[in-house]
Short mmCIF file of C-alpha atoms and ligand atoms in Angstrom, two decimals:
data_model
loop_
_atom_site.label_atom_id
_atom_site.label_comp_id
_atom_site.label_asym_id
_atom_site.label_seq_id
_atom_site.Cartn_x
_atom_site.Cartn_y
_atom_site.Cartn_z
CA UNK I 1 -35.01 -62.28 35.75
CA UNK I 2 -38.62 -61.81 35.21
CA UNK I 3 -39.90 -59.37 37.69
CA UNK I 4 -40.46 -56.57 35.23
CA UNK I 5 -38.04 -54.31 37.08
CA UNK I 6 -34.71 -53.05 35.82
CA UNK I 7 -32.56 -53.63 38.84
CA UNK I 8 -29.24 -52.23 39.62
CA UNK I 9 -29.02 -49.63 36.94
CA UNK I 10 -27.06 -47.50 39.28
CA UNK I 11 -25.95 -47.84 42.98
CA UNK I 12 -28.13 -45.82 45.20
CA UNK I 13 -26.57 -44.07 48.22
CA UNK I 14 -28.84 -45.90 50.60
CA UNK I 15 -27.19 -49.14 49.55
CA UNK I 16 -23.63 -47.91 49.40
CA UNK I 17 -21.39 -49.56 51.97
CA UNK I 18 -19.75 -47.23 54.55
CA UNK I 19 -16.34 -47.84 55.85
CA UNK I 20 -15.88 -46.69 59.46
CA UNK I 21 -12.42 -47.37 60.86
CA UNK I 22 -11.99 -51.13 60.49
CA UNK I 23 -15.56 -52.14 59.79
CA UNK I 24 -17.81 -51.70 56.75
CA UNK I 25 -21.41 -51.14 57.17
CA UNK I 26 -23.21 -52.99 54.21
CA UNK I 27 -25.65 -50.06 53.71
CA UNK I 28 -26.84 -46.81 55.34
CA UNK I 29 -29.85 -48.07 57.11
CA UNK I 30 -29.55 -48.05 60.90
CA UNK I 31 -32.00 -49.30 63.57
CA UNK I 32 -32.16 -46.43 65.90
CA UNK I 33 -31.76 -47.53 69.51
CA UNK I 34 -35.28 -48.62 70.91
CA UNK I 35 -35.81 -49.41 74.65
CA UNK I 36 -37.79 -52.69 74.98
CA UNK I 37 -38.26 -52.73 78.76
CA UNK I 38 -37.96 -56.34 78.66
CA UNK I 39 -34.68 -57.11 80.67
CA UNK I 40 -34.49 -58.72 84.00
CA UNK I 41 -32.06 -57.01 86.39
CA UNK I 42 -30.32 -55.63 83.41
CA UNK I 43 -29.96 -59.01 81.69
CA UNK I 44 -31.29 -59.49 78.16
CA UNK I 45 -34.21 -61.71 77.70
CA UNK I 46 -35.23 -63.75 74.72
CA UNK I 47 -37.27 -60.68 73.56
CA UNK I 48 -33.95 -58.67 72.91
CA UNK I 49 -32.69 -61.63 70.69
CA UNK I 50 -36.01 -61.84 68.85
CA UNK I 51 -36.36 -58.17 68.51
CA UNK I 52 -32.86 -57.35 67.29
CA UNK I 53 -32.37 -60.48 65.07
CA UNK I 54 -35.58 -59.46 63.10
CA UNK I 55 -33.89 -56.33 61.81
CA UNK I 56 -30.74 -58.12 60.84
CA UNK I 57 -32.89 -60.53 58.78
CA UNK I 58 -34.61 -57.58 57.27
CA UNK I 59 -31.32 -56.19 55.93
CA UNK I 60 -30.55 -53.34 58.33
CA UNK I 61 -26.91 -52.35 57.92
CA UNK I 62 -26.27 -51.36 61.43
CA UNK I 63 -28.62 -52.81 64.28
CA UNK I 64 -28.35 -50.77 67.48
CA UNK I 65 -29.38 -52.39 70.66
CA UNK I 66 -31.18 -50.10 73.00
CA UNK I 67 -30.09 -47.59 75.79
CA UNK I 68 -28.03 -49.99 77.96
CA UNK I 69 -27.21 -48.84 81.37
CA UNK I 70 -23.52 -48.62 82.61
CA UNK I 71 -24.73 -48.93 86.27
CA UNK I 72 -28.00 -50.05 88.01
CA UNK I 73 -29.02 -46.42 88.70
CA UNK I 74 -28.59 -45.67 84.98
CA UNK I 75 -31.59 -47.67 83.85
CA UNK I 76 -34.65 -45.66 82.75
CA UNK I 77 -36.85 -48.39 84.16
CA UNK I 78 -36.19 -51.48 86.30
CA UNK I 79 -36.81 -53.50 83.07
CA UNK I 80 -33.96 -51.81 81.10
CA UNK I 81 -30.99 -53.47 79.72
CA UNK I 82 -27.64 -53.17 81.52
CA UNK I 83 -23.99 -53.85 80.92
CA UNK I 84 -22.46 -53.48 84.41
CA UNK I 85 -21.78 -57.11 84.86
CA UNK I 86 -20.00 -59.90 82.92
CA UNK I 87 -23.25 -61.92 83.02
CA UNK I 88 -25.16 -59.11 81.18
CA UNK I 89 -22.49 -59.03 78.54
CA UNK I 90 -22.67 -62.77 78.09
CA UNK I 91 -26.40 -62.71 77.59
CA UNK I 92 -25.94 -60.46 74.55
CA UNK I 93 -23.43 -62.78 72.72
CA UNK I 94 -26.03 -64.89 70.80
CA UNK I 95 -27.59 -61.63 69.52
CA UNK I 96 -24.36 -60.06 68.28
CA UNK I 97 -23.30 -63.29 66.64
CA UNK I 98 -26.63 -63.84 64.91
CA UNK I 99 -26.70 -60.18 63.59
CA UNK I 100 -23.12 -60.65 62.10
CA UNK I 101 -24.24 -64.04 60.55
CA UNK I 102 -26.92 -62.11 58.73
CA UNK I 103 -24.28 -59.75 57.24
CA UNK I 104 -25.26 -56.84 59.53
CA UNK I 105 -23.27 -55.11 62.14
CA UNK I 106 -24.32 -55.11 65.84
CA UNK I 107 -24.09 -51.79 67.78
CA UNK I 108 -24.73 -50.94 71.43
CA UNK I 109 -25.95 -47.67 72.86
CA UNK I 110 -24.43 -47.16 76.34
CA UNK I 111 -26.38 -44.83 78.66
CA UNK I 112 -27.16 -43.39 82.07
CA UNK I 113 -30.71 -42.12 82.56
CA UNK I 114 -29.69 -39.72 85.36
CA UNK I 115 -32.70 -37.79 86.74
CA UNK I 116 -35.15 -39.58 84.32
CA UNK I 117 -34.29 -42.98 85.78
CA UNK I 118 -36.43 -45.24 88.07
CA UNK I 119 -39.58 -44.91 85.97
CA UNK I 120 -42.19 -47.36 84.87
CA UNK I 121 -42.37 -48.48 81.13
CA UNK I 122 -44.25 -46.05 78.83
CA UNK I 123 -47.22 -48.45 78.60
CA UNK I 124 -47.58 -48.09 82.33
CA UNK I 125 -47.38 -44.31 82.29
CA UNK I 126 -43.54 -43.76 82.60
CA UNK I 127 -44.27 -42.53 86.26
CA UNK I 128 -41.51 -42.60 88.99
CA UNK I 129 -41.17 -46.02 90.65
CA UNK I 130 -40.72 -45.68 94.31
CA UNK I 131 -37.96 -47.34 96.49
CA UNK I 132 -40.33 -50.05 97.70
CA UNK I 133 -42.34 -50.76 94.51
CA UNK I 134 -41.26 -54.16 92.99
CA UNK I 135 -43.85 -54.29 90.31
CA UNK I 136 -41.11 -54.36 87.69
CA UNK I 137 -38.92 -56.93 89.49
CA UNK I 138 -36.21 -54.58 90.96
CA UNK I 139 -37.57 -51.82 93.07
CA UNK I 140 -37.02 -48.17 92.32
CA UNK I 141 -33.96 -46.00 93.41
CA UNK I 142 -32.86 -42.56 94.23
CA UNK I 143 -31.96 -40.92 90.98
CA UNK I 144 -28.79 -38.82 90.49
CA UNK I 145 -28.03 -35.80 88.31
CA UNK I 146 -25.63 -32.84 88.05
CA UNK I 147 -27.89 -30.84 90.34
CA UNK I 148 -30.86 -31.47 92.55
CA UNK I 149 -33.40 -30.31 89.95
CA UNK I 150 -36.33 -32.43 88.95
CA UNK I 151 -37.32 -32.87 85.30
CA UNK I 152 -40.79 -31.33 85.89
CA UNK I 153 -43.59 -31.36 88.29
CA UNK I 154 -44.43 -34.90 89.25
CA UNK I 155 -40.90 -36.18 89.02
CA UNK I 156 -38.70 -37.13 91.90
CA UNK I 157 -35.84 -34.71 92.94
CA UNK I 158 -32.46 -36.20 91.98
CA UNK I 159 -29.53 -36.13 94.27
CA UNK I 160 -26.68 -34.03 93.00
CA UNK I 161 -23.48 -36.05 92.26
CA UNK I 162 -20.14 -35.33 93.94
CA UNK I 163 -16.94 -34.95 91.93
CA UNK I 164 -15.85 -38.22 93.23
CA UNK I 165 -19.02 -39.97 92.00
CA UNK I 166 -18.65 -38.36 88.70
CA UNK I 167 -15.25 -39.91 88.21
CA UNK I 168 -16.70 -43.31 89.14
CA UNK I 169 -19.36 -42.82 86.48
CA UNK I 170 -16.73 -42.02 83.90
CA UNK I 171 -15.11 -45.35 84.78
CA UNK I 172 -18.54 -47.10 84.54
CA UNK I 173 -18.89 -45.91 80.99
CA UNK I 174 -15.35 -47.14 80.14
CA UNK I 175 -16.10 -50.65 81.85
CA UNK I 176 -19.27 -50.78 79.85
CA UNK I 177 -17.35 -50.23 76.58
CA UNK I 178 -14.94 -53.00 77.53
CA UNK I 179 -17.77 -55.42 78.13
CA UNK I 180 -19.49 -54.28 74.97
CA UNK I 181 -16.46 -55.37 72.93
CA UNK I 182 -16.52 -58.69 74.63
CA UNK I 183 -20.18 -59.14 74.04
CA UNK I 184 -19.37 -58.89 70.36
CA UNK I 185 -20.67 -55.35 69.47
CA UNK I 186 -18.70 -53.60 66.68
CA UNK I 187 -20.14 -50.07 67.04
CA UNK I 188 -20.69 -48.25 70.27
CA UNK I 189 -22.87 -45.25 70.81
CA UNK I 190 -22.64 -42.91 73.72
CA UNK I 191 -26.11 -41.60 74.66
CA UNK I 192 -25.77 -37.87 75.09
CA UNK I 193 -29.38 -36.93 74.39
CA UNK I 194 -32.97 -36.93 75.47
CA UNK I 195 -32.44 -35.35 78.76
CA UNK I 196 -30.56 -38.36 80.33
CA UNK I 197 -27.38 -37.96 82.42
CA UNK I 198 -24.94 -36.72 79.86
CA UNK I 199 -27.39 -34.25 78.28
CA UNK I 200 -28.36 -33.01 81.78
CA UNK I 201 -24.80 -32.05 82.32
CA UNK I 202 -24.77 -30.15 79.03
CA UNK I 203 -27.93 -28.26 79.89
CA UNK I 204 -27.91 -24.94 81.71
CA UNK I 205 -31.42 -25.77 82.92
CA UNK I 206 -30.59 -29.07 84.48
CA UNK I 207 -26.91 -28.31 85.40
CA UNK I 208 -26.68 -25.59 88.03
CA UNK I 209 -23.31 -26.61 89.44
CA UNK I 210 -20.67 -24.02 90.15
CA UNK I 211 -17.69 -26.44 90.05
CA UNK I 212 -15.66 -27.55 87.13
CA UNK I 213 -18.52 -29.63 85.68
CA UNK I 214 -20.99 -26.71 85.49
CA UNK I 215 -21.07 -23.05 84.68
CA UNK I 216 -20.22 -22.02 81.07
CA UNK I 217 -20.49 -24.30 78.10
CA UNK I 218 -17.03 -25.73 78.39
CA UNK I 219 -17.63 -26.65 82.12
CA UNK I 220 -21.04 -28.29 81.16
CA UNK I 221 -19.38 -30.28 78.31
CA UNK I 222 -16.57 -31.61 80.64
CA UNK I 223 -18.51 -34.68 81.71
CA UNK I 224 -19.39 -35.63 78.02
CA UNK I 225 -15.89 -35.17 77.04
CA UNK I 226 -14.30 -37.13 79.92
CA UNK I 227 -16.79 -39.94 79.27
CA UNK I 228 -15.94 -39.95 75.62
CA UNK I 229 -12.17 -39.95 76.26
CA UNK I 230 -12.45 -42.84 78.64
CA UNK I 231 -14.69 -44.94 76.31
CA UNK I 232 -12.40 -44.14 73.36
CA UNK I 233 -9.44 -45.62 75.33
CA UNK I 234 -11.47 -48.59 76.47
CA UNK I 235 -12.97 -49.50 73.09
CA UNK I 236 -10.88 -51.04 70.34
CA UNK I 237 -9.06 -48.51 68.14
CA UNK I 238 -10.43 -50.07 64.91
CA UNK I 239 -14.13 -49.94 65.89
CA UNK I 240 -16.15 -46.74 65.55
CA UNK I 241 -17.90 -44.70 68.17
CA UNK I 242 -21.19 -42.68 67.64
CA UNK I 243 -22.31 -39.95 69.95
CA UNK I 244 -26.07 -39.17 70.20
CA UNK I 245 -26.93 -35.46 70.86
CA UNK I 246 -30.09 -33.67 71.30
CA UNK I 247 -28.97 -31.24 68.78
CA UNK I 248 -31.37 -28.61 70.17
CA UNK I 249 -33.50 -28.94 73.33
CA UNK I 250 -35.20 -25.55 73.29
CA UNK I 251 -34.10 -24.98 76.88
CA UNK I 252 -30.64 -23.44 76.47
CA UNK I 253 -28.80 -25.87 74.13
CA UNK I 254 -28.82 -24.74 70.54
CA UNK I 255 -27.33 -26.34 67.29
CA UNK I 256 -24.37 -23.97 67.68
CA UNK I 257 -23.73 -25.72 71.02
CA UNK I 258 -24.02 -29.15 69.38
CA UNK I 259 -21.45 -27.99 66.56
CA UNK I 260 -18.98 -26.87 69.15
CA UNK I 261 -19.53 -30.16 71.13
CA UNK I 262 -19.15 -32.23 67.93
CA UNK I 263 -15.81 -30.56 67.03
CA UNK I 264 -14.40 -31.62 70.42
CA UNK I 265 -15.90 -35.07 70.21
CA UNK I 266 -14.30 -35.53 66.70
CA UNK I 267 -10.91 -34.55 68.14
CA UNK I 268 -11.34 -37.18 70.87
CA UNK I 269 -12.01 -39.87 68.20
CA UNK I 270 -15.84 -39.97 67.76
CA UNK I 271 -16.63 -41.05 64.23
CA UNK I 272 -20.35 -40.16 63.74
CA UNK I 273 -22.86 -37.82 65.46
CA UNK I 274 -26.29 -39.19 65.72
CA UNK I 275 -28.58 -36.17 65.59
CA UNK I 276 -31.68 -36.25 67.65
CA UNK I 277 -33.40 -33.49 69.66
CA UNK I 278 -35.35 -32.56 72.83
CA UNK I 279 -36.06 -34.41 76.01
CA UNK I 280 -34.52 -32.18 78.74
CA UNK I 281 -37.79 -31.16 80.39
CA UNK I 282 -41.34 -32.06 80.59
CA UNK I 283 -42.26 -28.97 78.37
CA UNK I 284 -42.75 -29.18 74.68
CA UNK I 285 -39.30 -30.08 73.62
CA UNK I 286 -39.02 -30.07 69.92
CA UNK I 287 -38.87 -27.19 67.48
CA UNK I 288 -39.49 -27.54 63.79
CA UNK I 289 -35.93 -27.13 62.51
CA UNK I 290 -37.00 -25.39 59.30
CA UNK I 291 -38.95 -22.41 60.76
CA UNK I 292 -38.20 -22.39 64.48
CA UNK I 293 -41.78 -22.84 65.71
CA UNK I 294 -42.14 -24.91 68.84
CA UNK I 295 -44.07 -28.13 68.13
CA UNK I 296 -46.77 -29.25 70.61
CA UNK I 297 -45.74 -32.00 72.99
CA UNK I 298 -46.78 -35.36 71.43
CA UNK I 299 -47.86 -33.43 68.14
CA UNK I 300 -47.15 -34.72 64.75
CA UNK I 301 -43.60 -33.79 63.72
CA UNK I 302 -42.97 -33.21 60.08
CA UNK I 303 -41.20 -35.81 57.98
CA UNK I 304 -37.43 -35.66 58.46
CA UNK I 305 -37.92 -32.91 61.18
CA UNK I 306 -34.33 -33.34 62.61
CA UNK I 307 -32.49 -33.81 59.33
CA UNK I 308 -31.41 -30.06 59.33
CA UNK I 309 -29.49 -30.64 62.54
CA UNK I 310 -27.60 -33.64 60.86
CA UNK I 311 -26.93 -31.33 57.92
CA UNK I 312 -25.67 -28.43 59.95
CA UNK I 313 -23.41 -30.54 62.26
CA UNK I 314 -22.05 -32.44 59.27
CA UNK I 315 -21.20 -29.24 57.43
CA UNK I 316 -19.92 -27.02 60.26
CA UNK I 317 -18.07 -29.66 62.39
CA UNK I 318 -16.95 -31.65 59.47
CA UNK I 319 -17.90 -34.94 60.90
CA UNK I 320 -20.18 -37.76 59.68
CA UNK I 321 -23.77 -37.72 60.88
CA UNK I 322 -26.80 -39.84 61.25
CA UNK I 323 -30.13 -38.29 60.48
CA UNK I 324 -33.17 -39.63 62.39
CA UNK I 325 -36.78 -38.75 63.01
CA UNK I 326 -39.71 -39.58 60.78
CA UNK I 327 -37.73 -40.85 57.96
CA UNK I 328 -40.18 -43.22 56.47
CA UNK I 329 -39.74 -44.07 52.90
CA UNK I 330 -36.93 -45.11 50.51
CA UNK I 331 -36.91 -42.17 48.35
CA UNK I 332 -36.97 -39.75 51.21
CA UNK I 333 -33.98 -41.53 52.77
CA UNK I 334 -32.12 -41.63 49.41
CA UNK I 335 -32.61 -37.93 48.92
CA UNK I 336 -31.24 -37.08 52.30
CA UNK I 337 -28.08 -38.92 51.58
CA UNK I 338 -27.66 -37.88 48.05
CA UNK I 339 -28.04 -34.17 49.02
CA UNK I 340 -25.13 -34.74 51.37
CA UNK I 341 -27.38 -33.87 54.44
CA UNK I 342 -26.24 -36.96 56.39
CA UNK I 343 -24.23 -40.19 56.06
CA UNK I 344 -26.58 -42.65 57.70
CA UNK I 345 -30.36 -42.97 58.17
CA UNK I 346 -31.61 -43.93 61.59
CA UNK I 347 -35.09 -45.39 61.62
CA UNK I 348 -37.12 -46.38 64.74
CA UNK I 349 -40.89 -46.49 64.48
CA UNK I 350 -41.01 -47.21 60.75
CA UNK I 351 -38.82 -50.23 61.21
CA UNK I 352 -40.96 -51.58 64.08
CA UNK I 353 -43.97 -51.22 61.84
CA UNK I 354 -42.13 -52.98 58.95
CA UNK I 355 -38.91 -54.72 60.00
CA UNK I 356 -38.13 -55.61 56.45
CA UNK I 357 -38.10 -52.04 55.45
CA UNK I 358 -34.56 -52.15 53.91
CA UNK I 359 -35.38 -55.16 51.72
CA UNK I 360 -38.51 -53.33 50.47
CA UNK I 361 -36.59 -50.11 50.04
CA UNK I 362 -33.95 -52.03 47.95
CA UNK I 363 -36.78 -53.25 45.67
CA UNK I 364 -38.28 -49.74 45.40
CA UNK I 365 -34.84 -48.32 44.58
CA UNK I 366 -34.04 -51.26 42.26
CA UNK I 367 -31.09 -52.43 44.33
CA UNK I 368 -31.86 -56.01 44.93
CA UNK I 369 -31.63 -58.15 41.78
CA UNK I 370 -33.35 -61.48 42.14
CA UNK I 371 -33.98 -60.82 45.90
CA UNK I 372 -30.19 -61.42 46.48
CA UNK I 373 -30.31 -59.36 49.74
CA UNK I 374 -32.88 -61.82 51.38
CA UNK I 375 -31.65 -64.42 53.77
CA UNK I 376 -31.30 -67.69 51.86
CA UNK I 377 -33.99 -69.39 54.06
CA UNK I 378 -36.52 -66.99 52.58
CA UNK I 379 -35.03 -66.10 49.21
CA UNK I 380 -36.07 -69.22 47.23
CA UNK I 381 -39.63 -68.92 48.41
CA UNK I 382 -39.79 -65.25 47.62
CA UNK I 383 -38.43 -65.85 44.24
CA UNK I 384 -40.98 -68.52 43.66
CA UNK I 385 -43.68 -66.21 44.86
CA UNK I 386 -42.52 -63.69 42.13
CA UNK I 387 -42.26 -66.24 39.45
CA UNK I 388 -45.84 -67.47 40.23
CA UNK I 389 -47.10 -63.95 39.68
CA UNK I 390 -47.93 -63.50 43.38
CA UNK I 391 -45.58 -60.61 43.34
CA UNK I 392 -47.36 -57.28 43.91
CA UNK I 393 -44.39 -54.90 44.15
CA UNK I 394 -43.11 -52.45 41.63
C1 FMN O 401 -40.15 -47.40 71.60
C2 FMN O 401 -39.08 -46.44 71.47
C3 FMN O 401 -37.87 -46.63 72.20
C4 FMN O 401 -36.77 -45.77 72.13
N1 FMN O 401 -35.64 -46.00 72.73
C5 FMN O 401 -34.61 -45.11 72.55
C6 FMN O 401 -33.31 -45.55 73.13
O1 FMN O 401 -33.13 -46.60 73.80
N2 FMN O 401 -32.35 -44.67 72.92
C7 FMN O 401 -32.47 -43.59 72.20
O2 FMN O 401 -31.45 -42.77 72.00
N3 FMN O 401 -33.66 -43.21 71.56
C8 FMN O 401 -34.70 -44.07 71.83
N4 FMN O 401 -35.79 -43.80 71.10
C9 FMN O 401 -35.82 -42.83 70.06
C10 FMN O 401 -35.54 -43.42 68.74
O3 FMN O 401 -34.25 -44.03 68.60
C11 FMN O 401 -35.63 -42.41 67.53
O4 FMN O 401 -34.71 -41.47 67.70
C12 FMN O 401 -37.06 -41.79 67.47
O5 FMN O 401 -38.05 -42.79 67.59
C13 FMN O 401 -37.26 -41.00 66.19
O6 FMN O 401 -37.05 -41.87 65.03
P1 FMN O 401 -38.38 -42.50 64.30
O7 FMN O 401 -39.20 -41.35 63.90
O8 FMN O 401 -37.76 -43.19 63.02
O9 FMN O 401 -38.97 -43.41 65.22
C14 FMN O 401 -36.91 -44.64 71.18
C15 FMN O 401 -38.14 -44.39 70.53
C16 FMN O 401 -39.07 -45.36 70.69
C17 FMN O 401 -40.41 -45.18 69.81
#
């Protein structure tokens, strides 16, 4: 060993495996779900394979596929991924098996976009797509929500769901869970954040129902809990379930509400709360968790700005949490874990910028002796590169 680095002196938290039910994540780095707007009628394209397999090659422990709709109206855009048919599940199998071959764990986020559905991809403005507009393959559709309240000016008004439709949606989530298992996913995340359908039921702003799915917090939580219960029964017992919350949304849902929800989710068999924030309205959604000041929409969020939510939920609901949001370097991630603020580190944009982030983090934290974590197809050449003095790392 001649790279001038004293590797493996001690095992860092970021590279400690984590056992969740019957599976073991090889490390604590998670690819946060990232919509790619590259599916056709909900069927994964080669983009999904290329995109997700990259992070498995890069040493990410748990690779989450993007928000995947449980029914056609649940897609954010007509180009979003779906899992309401067997064909859609089948198309994901090569991706899950490749991720496993690389020693990573494949995860799927199941979702329903509710009143934020039927939009164009962000690079085309994220604007509502009308019923007759086929620019994106499938045309747009009438959105559905707990109440007929639009997200903000310029958004379509959704149609309020009936109780019978709500029951059907609960079953759609369960069917999606069954298909996800068949597709080879080993972790399932229920998307309960960012103003999409489940979050909009939780929100007193978006949910103005006066039946048993609305009203006080327990009524507003009913849909989330029914979905979770149905998914837990449909998903194998030995595989874990994550639930993503908007821990605060600055519009009537606060971290205390998320803690109460997390306690109930834990009782239903959820293993990890993934702690995001915001997204319920068009208004500035985030708040700097440390000092409570609202952050301007689109403004720069501080590093690790949502970590305090993961910490509070972990402590007060006594459940494992994933921290996410501007976690960008190895030591920052290590410090979050070693201070007991979260159990997992979700990374989105930094991984898109550098898909080999985990391998580089392992080098920085001296956890990868002789590049052992690299895929063998690359390792020999990376070792040669180091031996020839072309190594510019630590
Ligand atoms: C391109 C893009 C797509 C995203 N898609 C999803 C998604 O499908 N589901 C979700 O829960 N969050 C989604 N997010 C949010 C990320 O998962 C993550 O929480 C957010 O980017 C903050 O983490 P970061 O600072 O590491 O990027 C998306 C973010 C980006 C930038």
